[in-house]
mmCIF file of C-alpha atoms in Angstrom:
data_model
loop_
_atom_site.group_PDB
_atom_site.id
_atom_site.type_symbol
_atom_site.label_atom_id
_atom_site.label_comp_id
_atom_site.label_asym_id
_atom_site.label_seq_id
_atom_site.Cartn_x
_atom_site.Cartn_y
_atom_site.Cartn_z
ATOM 1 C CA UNK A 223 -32.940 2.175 -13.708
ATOM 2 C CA UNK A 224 -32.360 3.878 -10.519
ATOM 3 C CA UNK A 225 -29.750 6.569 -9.597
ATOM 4 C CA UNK A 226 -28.221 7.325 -6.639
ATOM 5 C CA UNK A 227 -29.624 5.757 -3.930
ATOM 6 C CA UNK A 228 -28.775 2.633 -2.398
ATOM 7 C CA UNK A 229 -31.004 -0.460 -2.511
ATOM 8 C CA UNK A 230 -32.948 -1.937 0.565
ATOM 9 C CA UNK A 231 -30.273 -4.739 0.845
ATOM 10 C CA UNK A 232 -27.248 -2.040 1.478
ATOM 11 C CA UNK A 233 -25.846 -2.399 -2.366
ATOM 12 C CA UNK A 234 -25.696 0.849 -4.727
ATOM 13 C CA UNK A 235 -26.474 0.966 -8.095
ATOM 14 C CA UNK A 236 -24.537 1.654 -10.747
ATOM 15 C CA UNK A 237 -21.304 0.542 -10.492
ATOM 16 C CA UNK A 238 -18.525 2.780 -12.121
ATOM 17 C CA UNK A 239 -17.726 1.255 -16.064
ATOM 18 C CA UNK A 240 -14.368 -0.209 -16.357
ATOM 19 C CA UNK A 241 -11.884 0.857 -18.319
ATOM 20 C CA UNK A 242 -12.437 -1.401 -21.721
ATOM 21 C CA UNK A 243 -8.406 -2.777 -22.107
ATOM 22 C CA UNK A 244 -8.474 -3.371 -18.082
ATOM 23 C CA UNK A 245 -12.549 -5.215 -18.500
ATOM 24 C CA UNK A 246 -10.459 -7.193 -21.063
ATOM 25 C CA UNK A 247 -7.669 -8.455 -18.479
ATOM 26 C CA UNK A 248 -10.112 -9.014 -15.974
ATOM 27 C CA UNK A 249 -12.200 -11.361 -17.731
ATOM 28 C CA UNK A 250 -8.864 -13.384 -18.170
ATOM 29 C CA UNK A 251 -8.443 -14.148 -14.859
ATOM 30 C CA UNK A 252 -9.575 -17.429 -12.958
ATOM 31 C CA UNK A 253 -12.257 -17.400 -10.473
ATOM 32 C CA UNK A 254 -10.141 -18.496 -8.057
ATOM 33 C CA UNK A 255 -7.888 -14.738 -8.511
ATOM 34 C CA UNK A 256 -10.972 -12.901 -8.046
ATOM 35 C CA UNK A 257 -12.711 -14.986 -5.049
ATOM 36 C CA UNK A 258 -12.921 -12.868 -2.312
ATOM 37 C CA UNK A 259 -11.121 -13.755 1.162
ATOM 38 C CA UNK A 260 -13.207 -14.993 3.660
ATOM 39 C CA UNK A 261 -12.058 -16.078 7.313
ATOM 40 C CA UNK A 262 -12.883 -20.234 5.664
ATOM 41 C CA UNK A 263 -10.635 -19.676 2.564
ATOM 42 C CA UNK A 264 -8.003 -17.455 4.106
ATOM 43 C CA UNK A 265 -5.242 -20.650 4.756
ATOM 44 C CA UNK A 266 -6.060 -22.155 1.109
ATOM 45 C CA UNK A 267 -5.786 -18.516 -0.285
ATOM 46 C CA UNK A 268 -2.323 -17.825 1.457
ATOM 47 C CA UNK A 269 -0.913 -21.430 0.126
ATOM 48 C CA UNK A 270 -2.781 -20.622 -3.526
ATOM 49 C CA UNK A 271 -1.331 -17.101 -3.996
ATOM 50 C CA UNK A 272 2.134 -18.480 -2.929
ATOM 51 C CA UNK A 273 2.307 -21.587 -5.048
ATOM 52 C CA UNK A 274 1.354 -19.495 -8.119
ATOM 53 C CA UNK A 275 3.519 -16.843 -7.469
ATOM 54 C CA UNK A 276 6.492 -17.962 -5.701
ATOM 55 C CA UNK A 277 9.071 -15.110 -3.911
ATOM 56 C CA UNK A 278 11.873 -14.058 -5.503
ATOM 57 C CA UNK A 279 14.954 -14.614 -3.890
ATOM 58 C CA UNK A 280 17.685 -12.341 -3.366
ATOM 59 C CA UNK A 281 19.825 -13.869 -6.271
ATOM 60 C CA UNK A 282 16.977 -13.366 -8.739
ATOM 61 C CA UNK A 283 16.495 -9.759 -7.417
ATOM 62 C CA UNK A 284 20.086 -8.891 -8.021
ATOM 63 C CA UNK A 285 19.395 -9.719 -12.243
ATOM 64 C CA UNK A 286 22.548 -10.851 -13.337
ATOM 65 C CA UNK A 287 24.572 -8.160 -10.888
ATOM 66 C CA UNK A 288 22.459 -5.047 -11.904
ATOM 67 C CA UNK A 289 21.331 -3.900 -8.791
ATOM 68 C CA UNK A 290 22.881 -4.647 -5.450
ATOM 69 C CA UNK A 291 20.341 -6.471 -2.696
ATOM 70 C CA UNK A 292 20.271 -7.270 1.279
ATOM 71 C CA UNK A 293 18.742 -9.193 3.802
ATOM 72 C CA UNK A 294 18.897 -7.095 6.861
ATOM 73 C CA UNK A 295 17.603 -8.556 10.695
ATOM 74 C CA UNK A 296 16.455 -4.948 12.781
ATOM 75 C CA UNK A 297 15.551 -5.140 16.658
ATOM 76 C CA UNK A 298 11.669 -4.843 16.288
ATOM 77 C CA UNK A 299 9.769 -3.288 18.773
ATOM 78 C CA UNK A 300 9.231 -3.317 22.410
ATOM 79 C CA UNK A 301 8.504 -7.187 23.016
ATOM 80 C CA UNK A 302 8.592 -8.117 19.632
ATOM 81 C CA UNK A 303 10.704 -10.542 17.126
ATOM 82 C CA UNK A 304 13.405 -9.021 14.747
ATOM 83 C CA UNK A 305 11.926 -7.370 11.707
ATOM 84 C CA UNK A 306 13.422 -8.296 8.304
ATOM 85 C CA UNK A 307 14.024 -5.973 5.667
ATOM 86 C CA UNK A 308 14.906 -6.198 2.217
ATOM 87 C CA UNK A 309 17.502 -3.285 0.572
ATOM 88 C CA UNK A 310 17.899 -2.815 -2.746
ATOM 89 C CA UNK A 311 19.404 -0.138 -5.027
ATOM 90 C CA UNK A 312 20.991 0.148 -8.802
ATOM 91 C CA UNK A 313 24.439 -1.060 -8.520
ATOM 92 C CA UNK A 314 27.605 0.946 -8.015
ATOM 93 C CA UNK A 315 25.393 4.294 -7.368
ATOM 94 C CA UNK A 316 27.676 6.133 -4.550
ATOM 95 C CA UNK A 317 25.367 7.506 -1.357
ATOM 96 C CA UNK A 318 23.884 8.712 0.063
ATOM 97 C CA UNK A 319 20.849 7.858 -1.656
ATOM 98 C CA UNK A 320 17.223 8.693 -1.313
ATOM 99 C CA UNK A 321 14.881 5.975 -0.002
ATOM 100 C CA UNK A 322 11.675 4.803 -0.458
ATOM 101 C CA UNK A 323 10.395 2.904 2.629
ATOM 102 C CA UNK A 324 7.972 0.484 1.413
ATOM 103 C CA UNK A 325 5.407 -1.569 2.586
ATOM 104 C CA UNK A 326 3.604 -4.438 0.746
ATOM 105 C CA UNK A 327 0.072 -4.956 0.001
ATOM 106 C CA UNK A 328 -2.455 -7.719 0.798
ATOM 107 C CA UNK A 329 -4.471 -6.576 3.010
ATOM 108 C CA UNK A 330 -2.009 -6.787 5.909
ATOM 109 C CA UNK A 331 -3.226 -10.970 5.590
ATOM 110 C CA UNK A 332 -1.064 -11.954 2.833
ATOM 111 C CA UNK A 333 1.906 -11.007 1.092
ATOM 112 C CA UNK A 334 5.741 -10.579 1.321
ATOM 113 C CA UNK A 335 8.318 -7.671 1.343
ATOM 114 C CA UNK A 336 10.204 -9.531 -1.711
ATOM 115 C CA UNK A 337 7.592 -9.742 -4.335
ATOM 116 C CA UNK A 338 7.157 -6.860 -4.712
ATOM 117 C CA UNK A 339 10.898 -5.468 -5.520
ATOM 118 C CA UNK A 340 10.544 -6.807 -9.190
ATOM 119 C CA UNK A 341 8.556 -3.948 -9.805
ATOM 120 C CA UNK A 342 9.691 -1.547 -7.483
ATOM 121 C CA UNK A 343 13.534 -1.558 -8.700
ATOM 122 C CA UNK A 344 12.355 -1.613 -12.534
ATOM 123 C CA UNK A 345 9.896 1.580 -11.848
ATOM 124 C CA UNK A 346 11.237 3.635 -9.532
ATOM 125 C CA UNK A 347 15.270 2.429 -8.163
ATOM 126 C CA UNK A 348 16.411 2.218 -11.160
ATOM 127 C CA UNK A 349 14.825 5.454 -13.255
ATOM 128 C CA UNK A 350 15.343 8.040 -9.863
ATOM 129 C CA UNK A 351 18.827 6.377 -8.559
ATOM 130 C CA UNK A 352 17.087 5.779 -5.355
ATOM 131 C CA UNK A 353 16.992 3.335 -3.081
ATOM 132 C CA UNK A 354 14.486 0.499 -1.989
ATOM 133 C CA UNK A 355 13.805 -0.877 1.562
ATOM 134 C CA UNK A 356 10.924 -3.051 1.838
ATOM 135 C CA UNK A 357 9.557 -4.196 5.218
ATOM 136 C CA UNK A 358 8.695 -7.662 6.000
ATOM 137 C CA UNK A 359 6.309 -7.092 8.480
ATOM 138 C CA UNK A 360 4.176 -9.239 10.719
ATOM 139 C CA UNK A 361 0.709 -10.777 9.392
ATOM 140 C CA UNK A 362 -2.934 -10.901 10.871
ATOM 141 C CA UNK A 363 -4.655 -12.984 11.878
ATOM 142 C CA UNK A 364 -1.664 -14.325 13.649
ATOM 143 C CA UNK A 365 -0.288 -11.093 14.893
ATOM 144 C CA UNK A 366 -2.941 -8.413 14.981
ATOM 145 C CA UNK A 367 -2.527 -4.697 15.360
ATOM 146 C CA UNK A 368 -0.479 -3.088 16.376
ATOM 147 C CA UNK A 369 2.143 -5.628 15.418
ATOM 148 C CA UNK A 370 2.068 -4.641 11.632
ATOM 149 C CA UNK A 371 2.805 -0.762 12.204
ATOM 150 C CA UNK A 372 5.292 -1.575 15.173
ATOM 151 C CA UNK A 373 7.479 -3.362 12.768
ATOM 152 C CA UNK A 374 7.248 -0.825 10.040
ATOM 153 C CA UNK A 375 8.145 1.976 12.334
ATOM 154 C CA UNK A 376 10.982 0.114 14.429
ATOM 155 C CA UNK A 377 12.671 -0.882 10.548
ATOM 156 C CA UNK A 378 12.077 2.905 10.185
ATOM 157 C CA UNK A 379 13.910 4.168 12.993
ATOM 158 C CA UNK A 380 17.072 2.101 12.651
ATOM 159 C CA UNK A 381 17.357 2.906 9.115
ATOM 160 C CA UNK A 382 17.256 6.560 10.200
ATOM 161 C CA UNK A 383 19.688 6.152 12.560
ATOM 162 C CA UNK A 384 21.765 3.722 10.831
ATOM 163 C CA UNK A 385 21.413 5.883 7.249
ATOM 164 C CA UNK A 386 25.156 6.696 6.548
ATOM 165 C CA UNK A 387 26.433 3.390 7.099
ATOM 166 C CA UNK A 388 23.772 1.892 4.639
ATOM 167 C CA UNK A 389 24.125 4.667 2.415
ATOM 168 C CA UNK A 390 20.935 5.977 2.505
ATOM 169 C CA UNK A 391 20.147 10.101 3.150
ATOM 170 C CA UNK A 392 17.903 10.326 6.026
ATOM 171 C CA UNK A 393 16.284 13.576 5.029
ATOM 172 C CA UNK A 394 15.181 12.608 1.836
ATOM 173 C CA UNK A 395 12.948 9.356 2.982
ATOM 174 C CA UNK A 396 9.654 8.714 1.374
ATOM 175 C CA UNK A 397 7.112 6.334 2.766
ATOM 176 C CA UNK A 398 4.890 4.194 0.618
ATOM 177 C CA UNK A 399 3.334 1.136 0.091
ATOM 178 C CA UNK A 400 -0.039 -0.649 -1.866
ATOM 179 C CA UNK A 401 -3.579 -1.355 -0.675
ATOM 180 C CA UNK A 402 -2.730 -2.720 2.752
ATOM 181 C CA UNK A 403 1.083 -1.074 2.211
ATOM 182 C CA UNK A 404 -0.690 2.603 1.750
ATOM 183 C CA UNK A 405 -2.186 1.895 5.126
ATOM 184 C CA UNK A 406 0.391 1.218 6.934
ATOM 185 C CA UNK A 407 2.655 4.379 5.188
ATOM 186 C CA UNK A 408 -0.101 5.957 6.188
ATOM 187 C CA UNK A 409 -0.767 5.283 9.296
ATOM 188 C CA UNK A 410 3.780 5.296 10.082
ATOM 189 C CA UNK A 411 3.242 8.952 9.006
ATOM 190 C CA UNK A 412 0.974 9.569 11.724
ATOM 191 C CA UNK A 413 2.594 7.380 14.180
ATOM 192 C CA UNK A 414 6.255 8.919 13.620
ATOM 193 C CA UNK A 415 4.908 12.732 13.499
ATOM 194 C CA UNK A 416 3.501 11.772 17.124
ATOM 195 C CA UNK A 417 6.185 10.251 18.240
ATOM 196 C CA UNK A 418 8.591 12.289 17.187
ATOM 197 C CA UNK A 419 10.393 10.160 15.047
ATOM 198 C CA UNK A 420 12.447 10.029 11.918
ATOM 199 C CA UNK A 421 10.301 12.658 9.677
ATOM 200 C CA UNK A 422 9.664 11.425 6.088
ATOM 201 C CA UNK A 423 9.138 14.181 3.329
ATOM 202 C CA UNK A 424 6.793 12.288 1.186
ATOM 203 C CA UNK A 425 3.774 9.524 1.622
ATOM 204 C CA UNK A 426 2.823 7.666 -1.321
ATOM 205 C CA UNK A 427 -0.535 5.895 -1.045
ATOM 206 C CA UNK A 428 -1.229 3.640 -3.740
ATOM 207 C CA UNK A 429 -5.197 2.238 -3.075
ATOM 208 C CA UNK A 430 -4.609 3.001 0.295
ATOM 209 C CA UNK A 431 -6.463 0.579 2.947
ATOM 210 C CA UNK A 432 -7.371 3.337 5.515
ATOM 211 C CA UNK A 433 -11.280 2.830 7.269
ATOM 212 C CA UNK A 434 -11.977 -0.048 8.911
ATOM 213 C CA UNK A 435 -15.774 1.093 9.243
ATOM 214 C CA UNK A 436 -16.222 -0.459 5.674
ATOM 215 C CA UNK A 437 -19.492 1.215 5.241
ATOM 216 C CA UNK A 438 -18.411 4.265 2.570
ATOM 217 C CA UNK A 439 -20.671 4.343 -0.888
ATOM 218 C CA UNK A 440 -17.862 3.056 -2.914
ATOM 219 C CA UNK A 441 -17.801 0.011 -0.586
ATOM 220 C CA UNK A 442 -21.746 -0.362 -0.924
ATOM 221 C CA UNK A 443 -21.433 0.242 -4.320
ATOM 222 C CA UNK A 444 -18.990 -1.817 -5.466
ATOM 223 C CA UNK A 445 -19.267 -5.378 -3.758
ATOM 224 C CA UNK A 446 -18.848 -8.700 -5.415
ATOM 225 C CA UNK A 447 -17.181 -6.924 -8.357
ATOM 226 C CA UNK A 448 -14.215 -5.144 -7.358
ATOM 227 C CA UNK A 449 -11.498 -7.400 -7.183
ATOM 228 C CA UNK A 450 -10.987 -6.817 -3.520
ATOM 229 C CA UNK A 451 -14.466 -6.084 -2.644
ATOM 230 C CA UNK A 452 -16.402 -5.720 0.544
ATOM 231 C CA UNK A 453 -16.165 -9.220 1.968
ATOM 232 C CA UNK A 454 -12.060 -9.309 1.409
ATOM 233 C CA UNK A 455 -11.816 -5.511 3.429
ATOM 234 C CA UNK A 456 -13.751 -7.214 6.066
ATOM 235 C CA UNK A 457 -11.991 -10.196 6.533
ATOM 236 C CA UNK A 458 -9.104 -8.493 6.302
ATOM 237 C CA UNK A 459 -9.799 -5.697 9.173
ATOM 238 C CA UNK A 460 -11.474 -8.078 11.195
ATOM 239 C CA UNK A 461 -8.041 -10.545 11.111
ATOM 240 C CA UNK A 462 -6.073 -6.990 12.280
ATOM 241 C CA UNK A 463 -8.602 -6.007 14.979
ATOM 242 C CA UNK A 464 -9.611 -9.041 16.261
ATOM 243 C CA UNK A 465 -12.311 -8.292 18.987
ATOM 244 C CA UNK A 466 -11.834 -4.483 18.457
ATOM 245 C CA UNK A 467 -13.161 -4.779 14.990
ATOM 246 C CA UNK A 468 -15.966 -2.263 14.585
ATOM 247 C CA UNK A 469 -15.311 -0.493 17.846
ATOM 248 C CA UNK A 470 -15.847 2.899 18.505
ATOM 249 C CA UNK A 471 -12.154 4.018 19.684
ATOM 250 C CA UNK A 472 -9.900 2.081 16.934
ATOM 251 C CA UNK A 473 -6.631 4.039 16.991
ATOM 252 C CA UNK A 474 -5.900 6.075 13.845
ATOM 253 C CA UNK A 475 -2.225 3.776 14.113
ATOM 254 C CA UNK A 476 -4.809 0.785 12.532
ATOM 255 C CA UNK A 477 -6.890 2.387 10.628
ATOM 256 C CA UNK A 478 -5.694 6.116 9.491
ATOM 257 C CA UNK A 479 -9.360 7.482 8.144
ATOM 258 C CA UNK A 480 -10.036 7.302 12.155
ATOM 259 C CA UNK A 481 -7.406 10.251 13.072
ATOM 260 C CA UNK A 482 -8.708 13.547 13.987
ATOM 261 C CA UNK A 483 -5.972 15.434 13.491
ATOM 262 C CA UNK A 484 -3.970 14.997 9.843
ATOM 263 C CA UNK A 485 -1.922 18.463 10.546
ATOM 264 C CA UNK A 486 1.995 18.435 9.857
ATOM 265 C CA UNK A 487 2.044 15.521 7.891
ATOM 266 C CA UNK A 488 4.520 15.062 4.804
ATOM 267 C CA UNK A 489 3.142 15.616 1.582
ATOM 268 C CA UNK A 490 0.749 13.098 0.324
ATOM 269 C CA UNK A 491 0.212 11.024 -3.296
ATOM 270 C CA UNK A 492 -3.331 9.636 -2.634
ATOM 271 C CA UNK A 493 -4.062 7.412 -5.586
ATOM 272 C CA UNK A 494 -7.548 5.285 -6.498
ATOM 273 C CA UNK A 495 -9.370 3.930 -8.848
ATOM 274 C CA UNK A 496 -13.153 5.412 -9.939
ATOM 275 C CA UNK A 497 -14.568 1.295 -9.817
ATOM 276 C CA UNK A 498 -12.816 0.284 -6.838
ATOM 277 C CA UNK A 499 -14.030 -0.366 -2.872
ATOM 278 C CA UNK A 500 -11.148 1.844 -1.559
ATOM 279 C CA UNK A 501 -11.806 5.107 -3.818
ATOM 280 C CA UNK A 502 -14.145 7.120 -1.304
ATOM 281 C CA UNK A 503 -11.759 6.701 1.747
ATOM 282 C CA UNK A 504 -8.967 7.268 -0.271
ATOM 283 C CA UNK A 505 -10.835 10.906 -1.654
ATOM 284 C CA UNK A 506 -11.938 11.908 1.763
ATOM 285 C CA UNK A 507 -8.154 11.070 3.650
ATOM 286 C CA UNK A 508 -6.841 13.259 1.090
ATOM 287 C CA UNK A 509 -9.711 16.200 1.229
ATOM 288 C CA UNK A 510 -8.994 16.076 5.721
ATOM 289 C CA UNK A 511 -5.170 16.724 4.388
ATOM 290 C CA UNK A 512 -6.013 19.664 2.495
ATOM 291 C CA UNK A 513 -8.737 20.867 5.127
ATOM 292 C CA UNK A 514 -5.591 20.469 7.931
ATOM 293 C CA UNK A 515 -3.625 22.639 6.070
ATOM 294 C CA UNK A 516 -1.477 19.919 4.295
ATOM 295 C CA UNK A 517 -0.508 19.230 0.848
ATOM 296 C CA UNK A 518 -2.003 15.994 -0.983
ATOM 297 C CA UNK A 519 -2.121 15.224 -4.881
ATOM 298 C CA UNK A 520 -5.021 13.055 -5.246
ATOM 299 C CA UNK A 521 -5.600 11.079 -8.495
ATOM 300 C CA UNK A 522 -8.924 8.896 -9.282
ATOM 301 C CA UNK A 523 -7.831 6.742 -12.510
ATOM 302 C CA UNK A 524 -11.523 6.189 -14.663
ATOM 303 C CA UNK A 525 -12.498 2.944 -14.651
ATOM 304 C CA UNK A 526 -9.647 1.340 -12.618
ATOM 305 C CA UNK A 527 -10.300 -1.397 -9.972
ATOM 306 C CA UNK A 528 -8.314 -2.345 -7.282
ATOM 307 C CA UNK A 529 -4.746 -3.942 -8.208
ATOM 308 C CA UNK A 530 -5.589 -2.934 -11.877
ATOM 309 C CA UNK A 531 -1.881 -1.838 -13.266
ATOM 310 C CA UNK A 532 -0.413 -5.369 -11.225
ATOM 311 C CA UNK A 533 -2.928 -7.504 -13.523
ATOM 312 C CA UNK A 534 -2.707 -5.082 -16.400
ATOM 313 C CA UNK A 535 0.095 -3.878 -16.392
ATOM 314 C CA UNK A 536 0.882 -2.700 -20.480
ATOM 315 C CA UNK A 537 -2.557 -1.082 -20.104
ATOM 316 C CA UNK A 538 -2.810 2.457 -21.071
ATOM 317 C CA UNK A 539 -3.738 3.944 -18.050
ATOM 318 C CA UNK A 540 -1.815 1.444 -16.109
ATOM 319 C CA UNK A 541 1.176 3.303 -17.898
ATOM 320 C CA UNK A 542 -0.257 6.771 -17.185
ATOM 321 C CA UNK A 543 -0.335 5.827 -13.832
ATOM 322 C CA UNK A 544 3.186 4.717 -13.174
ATOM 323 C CA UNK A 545 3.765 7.818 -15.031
ATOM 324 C CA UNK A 546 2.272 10.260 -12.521
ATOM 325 C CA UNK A 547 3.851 8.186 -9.357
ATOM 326 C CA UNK A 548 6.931 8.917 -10.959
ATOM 327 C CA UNK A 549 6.754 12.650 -11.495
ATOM 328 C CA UNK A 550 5.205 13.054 -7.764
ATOM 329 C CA UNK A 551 8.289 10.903 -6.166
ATOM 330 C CA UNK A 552 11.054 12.541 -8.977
ATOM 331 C CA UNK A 553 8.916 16.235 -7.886
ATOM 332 C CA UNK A 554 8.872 15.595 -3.867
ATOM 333 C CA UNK A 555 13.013 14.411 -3.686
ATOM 334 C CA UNK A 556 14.418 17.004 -6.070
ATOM 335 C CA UNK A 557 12.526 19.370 -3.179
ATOM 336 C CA UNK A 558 14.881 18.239 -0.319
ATOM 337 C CA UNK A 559 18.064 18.374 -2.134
#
């Protein structure tokens, strides 16, 4: 068998094992979970995904009165509709609180900033007495970039400048978000350190969606068997950039792996898995942090693919995993007390 090279048609060898109880889960899921987006399928997909997992509303978020939840409309940016965002904290905690500014996953083509509270106020609200906001931000292909990031940094501004009245402590704000989410907290990092803006002191980047170029060895390498593979990353970035897909000048705003300069950014949590499409961007945005001068704690989980501790979620290293979020985001706002 042949090492390290890749094979005439573009695909590498040798795929990374997977993790034996996570191999286990993944066998248990349909084919129609693990089909990979396409442009043809993306419509079925979207009314699929939301049919078998239908959003939560606020009532069910609120479980039975133990944490307190709201629907907020924000002006969103420059020409642009009202952004909705979605608060959440454990109730009857007095402010001002520390908050984690979160932005969902799905490739920035599917998704919702409710469905992914559930998880968010069990792991993180309601364990650190922090707060949640998650940003219901605008989807390609029907709004491409740089709708998406405008709406996550407009929500961010007013709830900076709006943080006493809704409780929250503006110096203590940590941006994060999943796949597409880590993206887009990446890329807000970028975009409000340039701008000037509201200055978070922490960016967590779960499986973070970062180079549109598609081409590292971990994409090669791990097409049509990561769970978001090749084919779904390129439907996706093609949805975001339209006719600007593959260009030479993409702004580092859409995809972050494209900035030159990662200097006086907040400290990162760069997070992959060793058998997933994502892992080689995600290791090289964190090794440009550390060669800028910044600080980044990079983990690569052993034979995790992409979306691993969502399907598998009692797994063992799903549970290390949540574990070592936690420390970094319990570590980074005990800093800026």
């Amino acid at each position: 068998m042949s090492h390290g090279g890749a094979r005439p048609d573009g695909r590498c060898p040798d795929a990374p094992p997977l993790d034996p109880e996570l191999a286990v889960a993944l066998s248990e899921l349909g084919h129609d979970v693990r089909e990979p987006f396409t442009p043809e399928n993306l419509a079925a997909r979207r009314e699929r995904d939301a049919a078998a997992r239908p959003r939560p509303t606020a009532g069910d978020l609120r479980a039975g009165g133990r944490f307190e939840v709201e629907e907020l409309r924000v002006p969103g940016p420059p020409g642009g509709p009202d952004v909705t965002l979605v608060m959440a904290r454990r109730a009857g905690l007095a402010g001002p609180l520390p908050l984690l500014y979160y932005m969902h996953g799905g490739g920035m083509i599917t998704g919702n900033a409710w469905s992914v509270l559930p998880r968010l106020l069990r792991e993180w609200a309601a364990p650190l007495g922090l707060a949640v906001v998650s940003v219901e931000y605008r989807l390609a292909p029907e709004a491409r970039y740089p709708a998406a990031v405008e709406d996550c940094y407009a929500g961010l501004v007013r709830v900076a400048g709006h943080a006493v009245e809704l409780g929250f402590d503006a110096g203590r704000v940590v941006v994060g978000g999943k796949s597409a989410g880590g993206g887009l907290a990446a890329a807000l990092a970028l975009l409000t350190r340039d701008r000037g803006g509201p200055a978070p002191v922490g960016q967590l980047l779960l499986c973070p969606m970062l180079d549109d170029r598609n081409d590292s060895f971990s994409s090669r390498q791990m097409a049509g068997i990561d769970t978001w593979d090749r084919t779904s990353n390129a439907t996706a970035w093609q949805a975001l950039l339209g006719d600007r897909y593959g260009a030479a000048d993409v702004s580092p705003y859409a995809a972050p792996a494209r900035a030159t300069d990662l200097s006086g950014l907040p400290p990162a949590y760069v997070e992959a898995g060793s058998a997933e499409t994502l892992r080689d961007e995600a290791v090289a945005y964190a090794q440009a942090i550390w060669r800028a001068g910044g600080q980044a704690e990079l983990h690569v989980w052993p034979g995790a693919c992409h979306g691993f501790d969502t399907f598998a979620p009692r797994a063992a290293l799903s549970q290390d995993t949540r574990e070592a979020r936690t420390r970094w985001l319990r570590r980074v706002l005990a800093q800026t007390r």
